[in-house]
């Protein structure tokens, strides 16, 4: 309950523009390496493999960005079927002045009518997700928080369905 209250307070502050990230150079590949180590046991327990590639640095709040990436990885692990591989790709697009982190997981594609609402507080795309596919985990706030973090950094978080899975893409201003 305390975590949910803290998450709701974070979102309320974000709605009012009161979340101001500190600015430091953040090595996204290093953050992902540490998060992979953290989630390795859970992924292994669920029969899921984690793979990452790429490297980029951004100017932002390391703890907030780590929280957003952690939410994306946690969701991907939760909704990837056993034997699946979660692909995380970090890339820099200097032409567009941004850095992208794409998290792709195999599994059931999220229906198009749900994609726009995924970032709403407490929203779940289907009954299995509403009940918490992995034992009631989460309160449906992680994606809303992650999008708020992206926007506080001048970026965006989007979701798209793939032929056999889903892709979440965090875009942040370069440098």
PDB file of N, CA and C in Angstrom, residues 107 153 155-156 159:
ATOM      1  N   UNK A 107       5.377 -12.922 -27.374  1.00  0.00           N
ATOM      2  CA  UNK A 107       4.166 -13.263 -26.642  1.00  0.00           C
ATOM      3  C   UNK A 107       2.954 -12.727 -27.370  1.00  0.00           C
ATOM      4  N   UNK A 153      12.041  14.278 -18.813  1.00  0.00           N
ATOM      5  CA  UNK A 153      13.351  14.417 -19.449  1.00  0.00           C
ATOM      6  C   UNK A 153      13.245  15.002 -20.867  1.00  0.00           C
ATOM      7  N   UNK A 155      11.447  13.614 -23.244  1.00  0.00           N
ATOM      8  CA  UNK A 155      11.345  12.476 -24.152  1.00  0.00           C
ATOM      9  C   UNK A 155       9.937  11.924 -24.202  1.00  0.00           C
ATOM     10  N   UNK A 156       9.842  10.669 -24.641  1.00  0.00           N
ATOM     11  CA  UNK A 156       8.540  10.021 -24.776  1.00  0.00           C
ATOM     12  C   UNK A 156       8.699   8.514 -24.624  1.00  0.00           C
ATOM     13  N   UNK A 159       4.307   2.533 -27.156  1.00  0.00           N
ATOM     14  CA  UNK A 159       4.113   1.090 -27.228  1.00  0.00           C
ATOM     15  C   UNK A 159       3.562   0.737 -28.594  1.00  0.00           C
TER      16      UNK A 159
END
